[in-house]
C-alpha cells in the first residue's frame, strides 16, 4: 500500500519554525541588551542575575542616602558656622566691656544690648535649622535623657575632723592599748611595733607595767633596741608565758603577736578585786631604767604623758569606732566618706548604690548584711591598698586603728622614742549628690538620626548621626548665665563664651568626621555598583 506525503515540505517547515524561534531569541537579546530575558533563557543564571540586579538597585539607593546624609550634615554644620561667628563676636564684646574705659550706664549698656540680640539669634537658629523639616540643632538628635543628671562627689570642705577615742603617744610616736569587750578590764593590748629604746649600758632594763604588774626586759647590747624584737625574744611570738608578778592570786598570761603585747587575766575574772587589777585609771607604764635614772611614760584612759607631764606637740594615735562614723550594725551610712591626707574613701552599701563610683574617690563596697566591724575591716583594707602614709587595721572591739608607717626617727633627746611620728589629717563626712534640672520634653523624646548606607539591614550598614543642642542655655550663655553690663561681669563672661565656642567646635568636629566618613562610603558604594 502506498501512503501519500510531502516529507520535504514538513522538514522545511520544521526547520523554518526552529530558525524563526532562534532568530526571535537573538533579536530579543540584541534589542534588550540582556543575555537572559526570561527564566527559560537560563534558569540558574536568572536567579544569580536578579539577585545582583537587586544589589545594584540597593546600591543606587544607598548612594542617594549617603548624598542626602552629606547634605544634612552640611546644613547643620553651616548653621553652626554662623553660631560660631556670633560667639566670636560675643567674645569681642565681652573683652571690650571688660576694659576700664567704658561707662556702665551708657557704653556697657549698649554692648549688652548687642550681646542679648546675638544670644536670641543663636536660639532662633537652634530652633529653625532643619533638613527636610527635621530639626537639627535643638537637641532632638541626641540620646534621650529621661532623668535628671546626678553627680556624686566628695567635698573636702564639707568633711569634719574625726572624733578620736582612746589615744596614746610616746614622744612623737604611738602606743596603742585597748580594753577587751569580752570581759571588762581583763585584757589589754599594747602595740610596741614602733617603739625604740636607746640603751646606754648592757644590762639596762626596760619595763612594761600594767595596773602595777610588770614585764621586765634586759638589754644585751647598747644603742637603739627594737622593743618589739626584745619582747619577741623574751616571750616568743605567738607563745604564752607567765612573765608578770602576781598579787591576790591573779595570774596574767602574756602573749605577743604582730607587734602587740596582750595582757590577760588567767584566773577567774569574775571577782571584782581581780577585775580591778587592770583598771586603766592605774595606767599602763613603760619605763626605761639606765644607771642615773629613768624615763617613764604613763598611758591613762585617754592620753599618754611623759614624766607625768604632757609632751608638747605630740600627735595622738587614732582609734575610730563604727559609732563615731555613724555605722551601727546593718544600718550603715551609705555614702559615708573619709579623707586621709587628701585621699578619699566612700562606703557604698550594695551593688546598686549610687555611690558605687565616685569621681576622685576609692569606693569601699560593703553588703547590707555586713556587721559594723566588717565594714571597718573593709575600710582598713581600702586605706592600706591606696598607699597612704597610714597603716590601717581593726582592733578586737572592731574599731579602725590608724598609725603611720614611715620610718623617720624621732629627734627627742630621750632613751625611749619611736620609729615614726603621726602626721597628717583625717576627716569624715558624707558624699554629696548633686542633681541637675529635670530634662525637657525635647530631651526626653530625643532620638539620634540613622542613615541607611548599605543594601542590608545589619548594623554595619547603618550610620548614627548625633548633633548636640546649641541653644544658649545648653551652651551656658543664656541671659541668666552671662552679662557684660559691668566690668567684673564682662571679665567672667569671657571664659563662659570661650567654653561655648569649644562646645560648638566639638560638635562641628564630630559632624566633619561624619561627613568625611560618608564621602568615603559614597566612593565605596560607587565602586561596588560598577563592579
Short mmCIF file of C-alpha atoms in Angstrom, two decimals:
data_model
loop_
_atom_site.label_atom_id
_atom_site.label_comp_id
_atom_site.label_asym_id
_atom_site.label_seq_id
_atom_site.Cartn_x
_atom_site.Cartn_y
_atom_site.Cartn_z
CA UNK A 1 0.00 0.00 0.00
CA UNK A 2 1.34 3.46 -0.83
CA UNK A 3 0.97 6.44 1.62
CA UNK A 4 0.95 9.87 0.10
CA UNK A 5 3.02 12.55 1.95
CA UNK A 6 5.17 15.62 1.42
CA UNK A 7 8.10 14.86 3.73
CA UNK A 8 10.31 17.53 2.23
CA UNK A 9 7.75 20.24 2.91
CA UNK A 10 7.34 19.04 6.52
CA UNK A 11 11.10 19.10 7.05
CA UNK A 12 11.37 22.56 5.57
CA UNK A 13 8.53 23.86 7.86
CA UNK A 14 10.11 22.35 10.96
CA UNK A 15 13.47 23.97 10.25
CA UNK A 16 11.73 27.22 9.41
CA UNK A 17 9.99 27.27 12.82
CA UNK A 18 13.25 26.42 14.58
CA UNK A 19 15.13 29.22 12.84
CA UNK A 20 12.35 31.74 13.49
CA UNK A 21 12.37 30.85 17.20
CA UNK A 22 16.18 31.18 17.38
CA UNK A 23 16.10 34.43 15.43
CA UNK A 24 13.38 35.76 17.73
CA UNK A 25 15.50 34.96 20.83
CA UNK A 26 18.60 36.53 19.29
CA UNK A 27 16.72 39.66 18.25
CA UNK A 28 15.31 39.93 21.78
CA UNK A 29 18.80 39.72 23.28
CA UNK A 30 20.14 42.24 20.76
CA UNK A 31 17.34 44.71 21.31
CA UNK A 32 17.21 44.41 25.16
CA UNK A 33 20.92 44.17 25.69
CA UNK A 34 20.38 41.29 28.18
CA UNK A 35 21.62 37.78 27.75
CA UNK A 36 18.80 36.44 29.94
CA UNK A 37 15.35 37.88 29.34
CA UNK A 38 13.23 35.13 30.85
CA UNK A 39 13.76 32.11 33.08
CA UNK A 40 13.74 29.83 30.06
CA UNK A 41 16.88 31.50 28.70
CA UNK A 42 18.94 30.30 31.70
CA UNK A 43 17.12 29.27 34.87
CA UNK A 44 20.19 29.15 37.15
CA UNK A 45 21.69 32.24 35.58
CA UNK A 46 18.43 34.15 36.04
CA UNK A 47 18.50 33.65 39.84
CA UNK A 48 22.05 34.99 40.04
CA UNK A 49 21.26 37.82 37.66
CA UNK A 50 18.17 39.03 39.53
CA UNK A 51 19.98 38.89 42.87
CA UNK A 52 22.81 41.03 41.53
CA UNK A 53 20.31 43.36 39.89
CA UNK A 54 18.60 43.84 43.28
CA UNK A 55 22.00 44.57 44.85
CA UNK A 56 22.73 47.16 42.16
CA UNK A 57 19.35 48.78 42.77
CA UNK A 58 20.05 48.87 46.54
CA UNK A 59 23.49 50.35 45.94
CA UNK A 60 21.90 53.09 43.86
CA UNK A 61 19.53 53.91 46.72
CA UNK A 62 22.33 53.73 49.30
CA UNK A 63 24.37 56.21 47.27
CA UNK A 64 21.43 58.57 47.24
CA UNK A 65 21.01 58.09 51.02
CA UNK A 66 24.66 58.91 51.59
CA UNK A 67 24.43 62.04 49.48
CA UNK A 68 21.32 63.10 51.40
CA UNK A 69 23.21 62.45 54.63
CA UNK A 70 26.10 64.60 53.47
CA UNK A 71 23.64 67.36 52.61
CA UNK A 72 22.05 67.09 56.07
CA UNK A 73 25.44 67.26 57.80
CA UNK A 74 26.49 70.23 55.70
CA UNK A 75 23.24 72.02 56.54
CA UNK A 76 23.80 71.56 60.28
CA UNK A 77 27.47 72.45 60.05
CA UNK A 78 26.73 75.57 58.01
CA UNK A 79 24.25 76.80 60.62
CA UNK A 80 26.80 76.22 63.36
CA UNK A 81 29.35 78.24 61.41
CA UNK A 82 27.06 81.24 61.85
CA UNK A 83 26.63 80.44 65.54
CA UNK A 84 30.39 80.30 65.95
CA UNK A 85 30.79 83.63 64.17
CA UNK A 86 28.33 85.13 66.63
CA UNK A 87 30.16 83.60 69.58
CA UNK A 88 33.40 85.14 68.34
CA UNK A 89 31.63 88.49 68.18
CA UNK A 90 30.40 87.94 71.75
CA UNK A 91 33.96 87.31 72.92
CA UNK A 92 34.97 90.57 71.29
CA UNK A 93 32.15 92.43 73.05
CA UNK A 94 32.91 90.85 76.44
CA UNK A 95 36.61 91.63 76.14
CA UNK A 96 35.77 95.17 75.10
CA UNK A 97 33.38 95.63 78.02
CA UNK A 98 35.96 94.25 80.45
CA UNK A 99 38.17 97.26 79.74
CA UNK A 100 38.07 100.00 82.32
CA UNK A 101 37.49 102.80 79.81
CA UNK A 102 33.75 102.22 79.45
CA UNK A 103 30.80 103.61 81.37
CA UNK A 104 28.26 101.13 82.74
CA UNK A 105 25.15 103.18 82.15
CA UNK A 106 25.89 104.10 78.54
CA UNK A 107 28.71 102.18 76.89
CA UNK A 108 28.33 98.79 78.56
CA UNK A 109 24.54 99.02 78.34
CA UNK A 110 24.80 99.28 74.55
CA UNK A 111 27.31 96.46 74.41
CA UNK A 112 24.90 94.35 76.49
CA UNK A 113 22.09 95.05 74.02
CA UNK A 114 24.09 93.59 71.14
CA UNK A 115 25.10 90.60 73.26
CA UNK A 116 21.45 89.94 74.10
CA UNK A 117 20.46 90.08 70.43
CA UNK A 118 23.21 87.66 69.48
CA UNK A 119 22.06 85.26 72.17
CA UNK A 120 18.49 85.44 70.86
CA UNK A 121 19.69 84.77 67.31
CA UNK A 122 21.59 81.68 68.46
CA UNK A 123 18.36 80.36 69.96
CA UNK A 124 16.45 81.16 66.74
CA UNK A 125 18.97 79.28 64.61
CA UNK A 126 18.83 76.35 67.01
CA UNK A 127 15.06 76.16 66.62
CA UNK A 128 14.86 76.81 62.88
CA UNK A 129 17.78 74.94 61.33
CA UNK A 130 16.31 71.87 59.60
CA UNK A 131 16.71 69.47 56.70
CA UNK A 132 13.52 68.29 55.00
CA UNK A 133 11.60 69.51 58.07
CA UNK A 134 13.83 67.60 60.51
CA UNK A 135 15.20 69.93 63.21
CA UNK A 136 18.94 69.53 63.61
CA UNK A 137 20.31 71.78 66.35
CA UNK A 138 17.62 71.78 69.04
CA UNK A 139 18.98 68.72 70.88
CA UNK A 140 16.41 66.33 69.40
CA UNK A 141 19.17 64.39 67.61
CA UNK A 142 20.92 63.31 70.83
CA UNK A 143 20.37 60.27 73.06
CA UNK A 144 17.17 60.58 75.09
CA UNK A 145 17.53 61.85 78.67
CA UNK A 146 14.71 60.68 80.95
CA UNK A 147 16.05 61.53 84.42
CA UNK A 148 17.93 64.42 85.93
CA UNK A 149 21.69 64.00 85.87
CA UNK A 150 23.18 63.07 89.25
CA UNK A 151 26.76 63.88 90.14
CA UNK A 152 28.20 62.17 93.21
CA UNK A 153 31.21 63.86 94.76
CA UNK A 154 33.18 64.21 97.96
CA UNK A 155 33.64 67.83 99.01
CA UNK A 156 36.70 68.10 101.25
CA UNK A 157 35.42 71.32 102.76
CA UNK A 158 32.29 69.55 103.99
CA UNK A 159 34.19 66.79 105.79
CA UNK A 160 34.70 67.22 109.52
CA UNK A 161 37.63 66.25 111.74
CA UNK A 162 37.20 62.75 113.10
CA UNK A 163 36.33 62.05 116.74
CA UNK A 164 39.24 60.29 118.47
CA UNK A 165 38.73 57.70 121.20
CA UNK A 166 41.42 56.13 123.46
CA UNK A 167 44.74 57.54 122.31
CA UNK A 168 48.32 57.32 123.40
CA UNK A 169 51.72 58.51 122.26
CA UNK A 170 55.35 58.18 123.18
CA UNK A 171 57.16 61.32 122.18
CA UNK A 172 56.15 61.77 118.56
CA UNK A 173 55.14 58.14 118.17
CA UNK A 174 52.48 55.66 119.10
CA UNK A 175 51.50 53.06 121.67
CA UNK A 176 48.08 51.51 121.34
CA UNK A 177 46.02 49.96 124.10
CA UNK A 178 42.50 48.68 124.17
CA UNK A 179 40.04 47.04 126.51
CA UNK A 180 38.51 43.69 125.67
CA UNK A 181 34.77 43.62 125.04
CA UNK A 182 34.52 40.01 126.20
CA UNK A 183 35.25 40.67 129.88
CA UNK A 184 35.65 44.20 131.21
CA UNK A 185 39.08 45.18 132.49
CA UNK A 186 40.60 41.73 131.98
CA UNK A 187 42.54 42.18 128.77
CA UNK A 188 44.72 44.91 127.28
CA UNK A 189 46.94 45.15 124.21
CA UNK A 190 49.97 47.38 123.88
CA UNK A 191 51.41 47.96 120.39
CA UNK A 192 55.21 48.32 120.65
CA UNK A 193 55.96 47.80 116.97
CA UNK A 194 57.03 51.45 116.62
CA UNK A 195 58.91 51.82 119.92
CA UNK A 196 62.72 52.11 120.10
CA UNK A 197 64.81 52.07 123.26
CA UNK A 198 68.26 53.64 123.32
CA UNK A 199 70.22 51.52 125.81
CA UNK A 200 73.37 53.16 127.20
CA UNK A 201 74.71 50.11 129.06
CA UNK A 202 74.43 46.37 128.66
CA UNK A 203 72.08 45.14 131.36
CA UNK A 204 69.81 48.19 131.34
CA UNK A 205 66.22 47.25 131.99
CA UNK A 206 63.03 48.18 130.21
CA UNK A 207 59.77 47.51 132.00
CA UNK A 208 56.19 47.43 130.87
CA UNK A 209 53.78 47.76 133.78
CA UNK A 210 50.05 47.15 133.59
CA UNK A 211 48.00 48.09 136.66
CA UNK A 212 51.04 47.68 138.86
CA UNK A 213 52.19 44.35 137.41
CA UNK A 214 55.41 44.44 135.43
CA UNK A 215 57.09 42.75 132.48
CA UNK A 216 60.85 43.38 132.59
CA UNK A 217 63.21 43.26 129.59
CA UNK A 218 67.01 43.49 129.81
CA UNK A 219 69.28 44.89 127.10
CA UNK A 220 72.05 42.70 125.75
CA UNK A 221 73.69 45.49 123.76
CA UNK A 222 73.99 49.27 123.68
CA UNK A 223 72.36 51.66 121.25
CA UNK A 224 68.86 51.64 119.85
CA UNK A 225 66.95 48.48 120.64
CA UNK A 226 63.83 47.35 118.83
CA UNK A 227 61.40 46.82 121.70
CA UNK A 228 59.17 44.53 119.62
CA UNK A 229 62.16 42.29 118.86
CA UNK A 230 63.12 42.22 122.55
CA UNK A 231 59.59 41.26 123.55
CA UNK A 232 59.55 38.58 120.87
CA UNK A 233 62.82 37.14 122.16
CA UNK A 234 61.66 37.21 125.78
CA UNK A 235 58.14 35.88 125.28
CA UNK A 236 58.25 34.16 121.93
CA UNK A 237 55.98 35.18 119.09
CA UNK A 238 52.59 33.56 119.44
CA UNK A 239 53.57 31.77 122.66
CA UNK A 240 52.17 32.16 126.17
CA UNK A 241 54.30 32.78 129.26
CA UNK A 242 53.59 33.87 132.86
CA UNK A 243 56.01 36.78 132.96
CA UNK A 244 54.05 39.09 135.24
CA UNK A 245 54.28 39.43 139.01
CA UNK A 246 51.16 38.27 140.78
CA UNK A 247 49.07 39.65 143.66
CA UNK A 248 45.97 38.27 145.30
CA UNK A 249 46.34 35.14 143.23
CA UNK A 250 45.77 36.95 139.93
CA UNK A 251 47.98 35.49 137.18
CA UNK A 252 48.48 37.23 133.85
CA UNK A 253 49.09 35.43 130.60
CA UNK A 254 51.25 37.46 128.28
CA UNK A 255 51.27 36.79 124.55
CA UNK A 256 52.94 38.61 121.68
CA UNK A 257 51.96 38.71 118.00
CA UNK A 258 52.03 41.30 115.19
CA UNK A 259 53.90 43.77 117.39
CA UNK A 260 51.22 43.69 120.12
CA UNK A 261 51.70 42.50 123.69
CA UNK A 262 48.48 41.12 125.14
CA UNK A 263 47.95 41.07 128.92
CA UNK A 264 45.06 38.89 130.02
CA UNK A 265 43.96 37.57 133.42
CA UNK A 266 44.47 33.84 133.51
CA UNK A 267 42.44 33.30 136.68
CA UNK A 268 38.69 33.66 137.12
CA UNK A 269 37.99 37.27 136.08
CA UNK A 270 34.61 37.47 137.78
CA UNK A 271 35.91 38.58 141.16
CA UNK A 272 35.74 42.34 141.47
CA UNK A 273 39.19 42.57 143.05
CA UNK A 274 40.75 40.74 140.14
CA UNK A 275 38.85 42.73 137.54
CA UNK A 276 40.21 45.93 139.05
CA UNK A 277 43.78 44.70 138.58
CA UNK A 278 43.72 46.05 135.01
CA UNK A 279 41.83 49.27 135.67
CA UNK A 280 43.17 51.75 133.07
CA UNK A 281 42.98 54.51 135.68
CA UNK A 282 46.04 52.85 137.25
CA UNK A 283 47.68 53.36 133.83
CA UNK A 284 49.94 51.31 131.63
CA UNK A 285 53.53 52.41 132.20
CA UNK A 286 56.62 51.94 130.04
CA UNK A 287 59.85 52.67 131.90
CA UNK A 288 63.44 52.74 130.66
CA UNK A 289 65.94 52.42 133.53
CA UNK A 290 69.60 53.28 132.98
CA UNK A 291 72.06 53.93 135.74
CA UNK A 292 71.44 57.54 136.76
CA UNK A 293 67.68 57.44 136.44
CA UNK A 294 64.69 56.51 134.36
CA UNK A 295 62.28 57.96 131.87
CA UNK A 296 58.68 56.96 132.23
CA UNK A 297 55.60 57.20 130.05
CA UNK A 298 52.18 56.55 131.56
CA UNK A 299 49.18 55.63 129.42
CA UNK A 300 45.96 56.77 131.08
CA UNK A 301 42.42 56.16 129.92
CA UNK A 302 42.51 58.91 127.27
CA UNK A 303 46.10 60.03 126.83
CA UNK A 304 49.74 59.30 127.48
CA UNK A 305 52.08 61.59 129.38
CA UNK A 306 55.84 61.61 129.66
CA UNK A 307 57.31 62.12 133.14
CA UNK A 308 53.74 62.81 134.36
CA UNK A 309 53.51 65.81 132.03
CA UNK A 310 52.03 66.08 128.54
CA UNK A 311 54.55 66.18 125.70
CA UNK A 312 54.21 69.41 123.73
CA UNK A 313 53.12 68.89 120.14
CA UNK A 314 52.51 65.17 120.47
CA UNK A 315 50.16 63.60 117.94
CA UNK A 316 47.57 61.09 119.07
CA UNK A 317 47.24 57.64 117.63
CA UNK A 318 43.73 57.35 116.30
CA UNK A 319 41.04 54.83 117.19
CA UNK A 320 37.88 55.34 115.16
CA UNK A 321 34.87 53.30 116.19
CA UNK A 322 31.95 52.45 113.96
CA UNK A 323 29.75 54.53 116.25
CA UNK A 324 31.97 57.56 115.61
CA UNK A 325 31.23 57.17 111.92
CA UNK A 326 27.50 56.57 112.29
CA UNK A 327 27.81 52.92 111.27
CA UNK A 328 25.58 50.84 113.55
CA UNK A 329 25.13 47.17 112.71
CA UNK A 330 23.20 46.81 109.45
CA UNK A 331 22.20 50.49 109.45
CA UNK A 332 25.28 51.52 107.57
CA UNK A 333 25.56 55.09 106.39
CA UNK A 334 25.56 54.69 102.60
CA UNK A 335 27.79 57.38 101.15
CA UNK A 336 29.93 57.85 104.26
CA UNK A 337 33.19 59.50 103.21
CA UNK A 338 36.63 59.65 104.79
CA UNK A 339 39.60 61.69 103.66
CA UNK A 340 43.12 60.79 104.78
CA UNK A 341 45.93 63.08 103.65
CA UNK A 342 43.99 64.10 100.54
CA UNK A 343 42.86 60.58 99.57
CA UNK A 344 39.11 59.97 99.74
CA UNK A 345 37.19 56.79 100.54
CA UNK A 346 33.42 56.29 100.18
CA UNK A 347 31.33 53.46 101.65
CA UNK A 348 28.68 52.16 99.24
CA UNK A 349 26.14 49.62 100.52
CA UNK A 350 25.14 47.10 97.85
CA UNK A 351 25.95 46.96 94.13
CA UNK A 352 23.02 49.24 93.30
CA UNK A 353 24.28 52.09 95.46
CA UNK A 354 24.56 55.44 93.70
CA UNK A 355 27.90 55.76 95.49
CA UNK A 356 29.33 52.70 93.71
CA UNK A 357 31.53 55.04 91.66
CA UNK A 358 32.50 58.49 92.92
CA UNK A 359 34.93 60.60 90.91
CA UNK A 360 38.21 61.13 92.74
CA UNK A 361 37.45 58.61 95.49
CA UNK A 362 38.07 54.94 96.29
CA UNK A 363 34.80 53.03 96.66
CA UNK A 364 34.56 50.65 99.62
CA UNK A 365 31.79 48.21 98.65
CA UNK A 366 30.01 46.59 101.60
CA UNK A 367 26.96 44.35 101.86
CA UNK A 368 23.79 45.18 103.75
CA UNK A 369 24.42 42.09 105.90
CA UNK A 370 27.94 43.17 106.90
CA UNK A 371 28.42 43.94 110.57
CA UNK A 372 29.83 47.29 111.61
CA UNK A 373 33.11 45.55 112.42
CA UNK A 374 33.23 44.02 108.93
CA UNK A 375 32.66 47.44 107.38
CA UNK A 376 35.60 48.84 109.36
CA UNK A 377 37.76 45.93 108.22
CA UNK A 378 36.94 46.62 104.55
CA UNK A 379 37.62 50.31 105.08
CA UNK A 380 41.01 49.49 106.62
CA UNK A 381 41.90 47.24 103.66
CA UNK A 382 40.99 50.02 101.22
CA UNK A 383 43.15 52.53 103.11
CA UNK A 384 46.13 50.17 103.04
CA UNK A 385 45.63 49.39 99.33
CA UNK A 386 45.53 53.11 98.49
CA UNK A 387 49.09 53.55 99.74
CA UNK A 388 48.61 56.37 102.23
CA UNK A 389 51.21 57.11 104.89
CA UNK A 390 48.92 55.39 107.37
CA UNK A 391 48.80 51.76 108.36
CA UNK A 392 45.18 50.80 108.99
CA UNK A 393 43.67 47.89 110.86
CA UNK A 394 40.93 46.95 113.29
CA UNK A 395 41.27 46.10 116.96
CA UNK A 396 39.40 43.48 118.99
CA UNK A 397 36.50 45.89 119.52
CA UNK A 398 36.08 46.38 115.78
CA UNK A 399 37.39 49.94 115.80
CA UNK A 400 39.51 51.28 112.95
CA UNK A 401 43.09 51.96 114.06
CA UNK A 402 45.48 54.25 112.20
CA UNK A 403 49.22 54.64 112.71
CA UNK A 404 51.94 55.96 110.47
CA UNK A 405 54.34 53.67 108.72
CA UNK A 406 57.15 55.91 107.51
CA UNK A 407 60.39 55.27 109.37
CA UNK A 408 61.57 58.76 110.32
CA UNK A 409 63.47 58.77 113.61
CA UNK A 410 62.26 60.98 116.41
CA UNK A 411 64.71 63.73 117.34
CA UNK A 412 63.85 63.98 121.04
CA UNK A 413 66.78 63.54 123.43
CA UNK A 414 65.32 60.57 125.26
CA UNK A 415 66.03 56.91 125.75
CA UNK A 416 62.54 55.84 124.87
CA UNK A 417 61.49 57.12 121.44
CA UNK A 418 59.50 55.84 118.46
CA UNK A 419 60.33 54.83 114.94
CA UNK A 420 57.66 57.02 113.41
CA UNK A 421 55.60 60.05 114.27
CA UNK A 422 51.97 60.62 113.45
CA UNK A 423 51.27 63.41 111.00
CA UNK A 424 48.52 64.25 108.55
CA UNK A 425 44.81 64.97 108.60
CA UNK A 426 41.78 62.72 108.94
CA UNK A 427 38.28 63.93 108.05
CA UNK A 428 34.95 62.17 107.76
CA UNK A 429 31.52 63.06 106.47
CA UNK A 430 29.02 62.25 103.73
CA UNK A 431 29.47 62.12 99.99
CA UNK A 432 27.17 64.57 98.28
CA UNK A 433 24.76 64.03 95.40
CA UNK A 434 24.08 66.98 93.11
CA UNK A 435 21.04 66.67 90.88
CA UNK A 436 20.61 68.72 87.74
CA UNK A 437 17.40 70.15 86.31
CA UNK A 438 14.63 67.89 85.04
CA UNK A 439 15.06 67.08 81.32
CA UNK A 440 12.93 68.99 78.83
CA UNK A 441 10.39 67.33 76.57
CA UNK A 442 12.87 67.63 73.71
CA UNK A 443 15.49 65.79 75.75
CA UNK A 444 13.03 63.10 76.80
CA UNK A 445 11.94 62.47 73.19
CA UNK A 446 15.37 62.87 71.60
CA UNK A 447 16.47 60.23 69.11
CA UNK A 448 19.68 60.16 67.03
CA UNK A 449 19.29 60.16 63.24
CA UNK A 450 20.12 56.86 61.49
CA UNK A 451 21.33 56.75 57.87
CA UNK A 452 20.94 53.61 55.75
CA UNK A 453 24.26 53.40 53.90
CA UNK A 454 24.21 49.80 52.67
CA UNK A 455 21.98 47.23 50.99
CA UNK A 456 21.31 45.03 54.05
CA UNK A 457 19.68 45.64 57.44
CA UNK A 458 22.80 44.81 59.51
CA UNK A 459 24.06 47.48 61.88
CA UNK A 460 27.27 47.89 59.93
CA UNK A 461 25.20 49.24 57.04
CA UNK A 462 23.75 51.97 59.24
CA UNK A 463 25.34 55.19 60.46
CA UNK A 464 24.08 57.08 63.52
CA UNK A 465 24.39 60.87 63.48
CA UNK A 466 24.19 62.73 66.81
CA UNK A 467 24.04 66.52 66.86
CA UNK A 468 24.28 68.44 70.12
CA UNK A 469 21.96 71.12 71.44
CA UNK A 470 23.29 74.62 70.71
CA UNK A 471 20.63 76.66 72.44
CA UNK A 472 22.14 79.43 74.55
CA UNK A 473 21.06 77.63 77.72
CA UNK A 474 22.81 74.41 76.66
CA UNK A 475 25.95 76.41 75.87
CA UNK A 476 25.81 78.22 79.22
CA UNK A 477 25.49 81.69 77.67
CA UNK A 478 21.80 82.47 78.19
CA UNK A 479 20.76 85.80 79.67
CA UNK A 480 20.72 84.34 83.18
CA UNK A 481 24.28 82.97 82.84
CA UNK A 482 26.29 85.83 81.35
CA UNK A 483 26.26 89.60 81.35
CA UNK A 484 28.68 92.29 80.25
CA UNK A 485 26.82 95.13 81.96
CA UNK A 486 29.68 95.61 84.43
CA UNK A 487 33.43 95.25 84.13
CA UNK A 488 33.50 92.30 86.56
CA UNK A 489 30.62 90.51 84.77
CA UNK A 490 32.30 91.03 81.40
CA UNK A 491 35.55 89.50 82.64
CA UNK A 492 33.66 86.45 83.92
CA UNK A 493 31.69 86.18 80.65
CA UNK A 494 34.84 85.80 78.54
CA UNK A 495 35.62 82.34 79.86
CA UNK A 496 32.00 81.20 79.58
CA UNK A 497 31.77 82.28 75.94
CA UNK A 498 35.08 80.61 75.12
CA UNK A 499 33.75 77.41 76.70
CA UNK A 500 30.68 77.69 74.45
CA UNK A 501 32.94 78.14 71.41
CA UNK A 502 34.80 74.96 72.34
CA UNK A 503 31.48 73.12 72.71
CA UNK A 504 30.27 74.19 69.27
CA UNK A 505 33.69 73.40 67.78
CA UNK A 506 33.47 69.91 69.25
CA UNK A 507 30.04 69.33 67.67
CA UNK A 508 31.27 70.67 64.34
CA UNK A 509 34.30 68.43 64.55
CA UNK A 510 32.07 65.38 65.05
CA UNK A 511 29.96 66.39 62.03
CA UNK A 512 33.07 66.97 59.93
CA UNK A 513 34.32 63.49 60.75
CA UNK A 514 30.88 62.10 59.87
CA UNK A 515 30.89 63.91 56.52
CA UNK A 516 34.35 62.55 55.66
CA UNK A 517 33.15 59.06 56.52
CA UNK A 518 30.07 59.46 54.32
CA UNK A 519 32.19 60.63 51.38
CA UNK A 520 34.39 57.55 51.69
CA UNK A 521 31.25 55.44 51.88
CA UNK A 522 29.89 57.03 48.69
CA UNK A 523 33.09 56.21 46.82
CA UNK A 524 32.99 52.63 48.03
CA UNK A 525 29.33 52.22 47.01
CA UNK A 526 30.10 53.57 43.55
CA UNK A 527 32.90 51.04 43.01
CA UNK A 528 30.71 48.19 44.27
CA UNK A 529 27.87 49.17 41.91
CA UNK A 530 30.19 49.38 38.90
CA UNK A 531 31.71 46.00 39.55
#
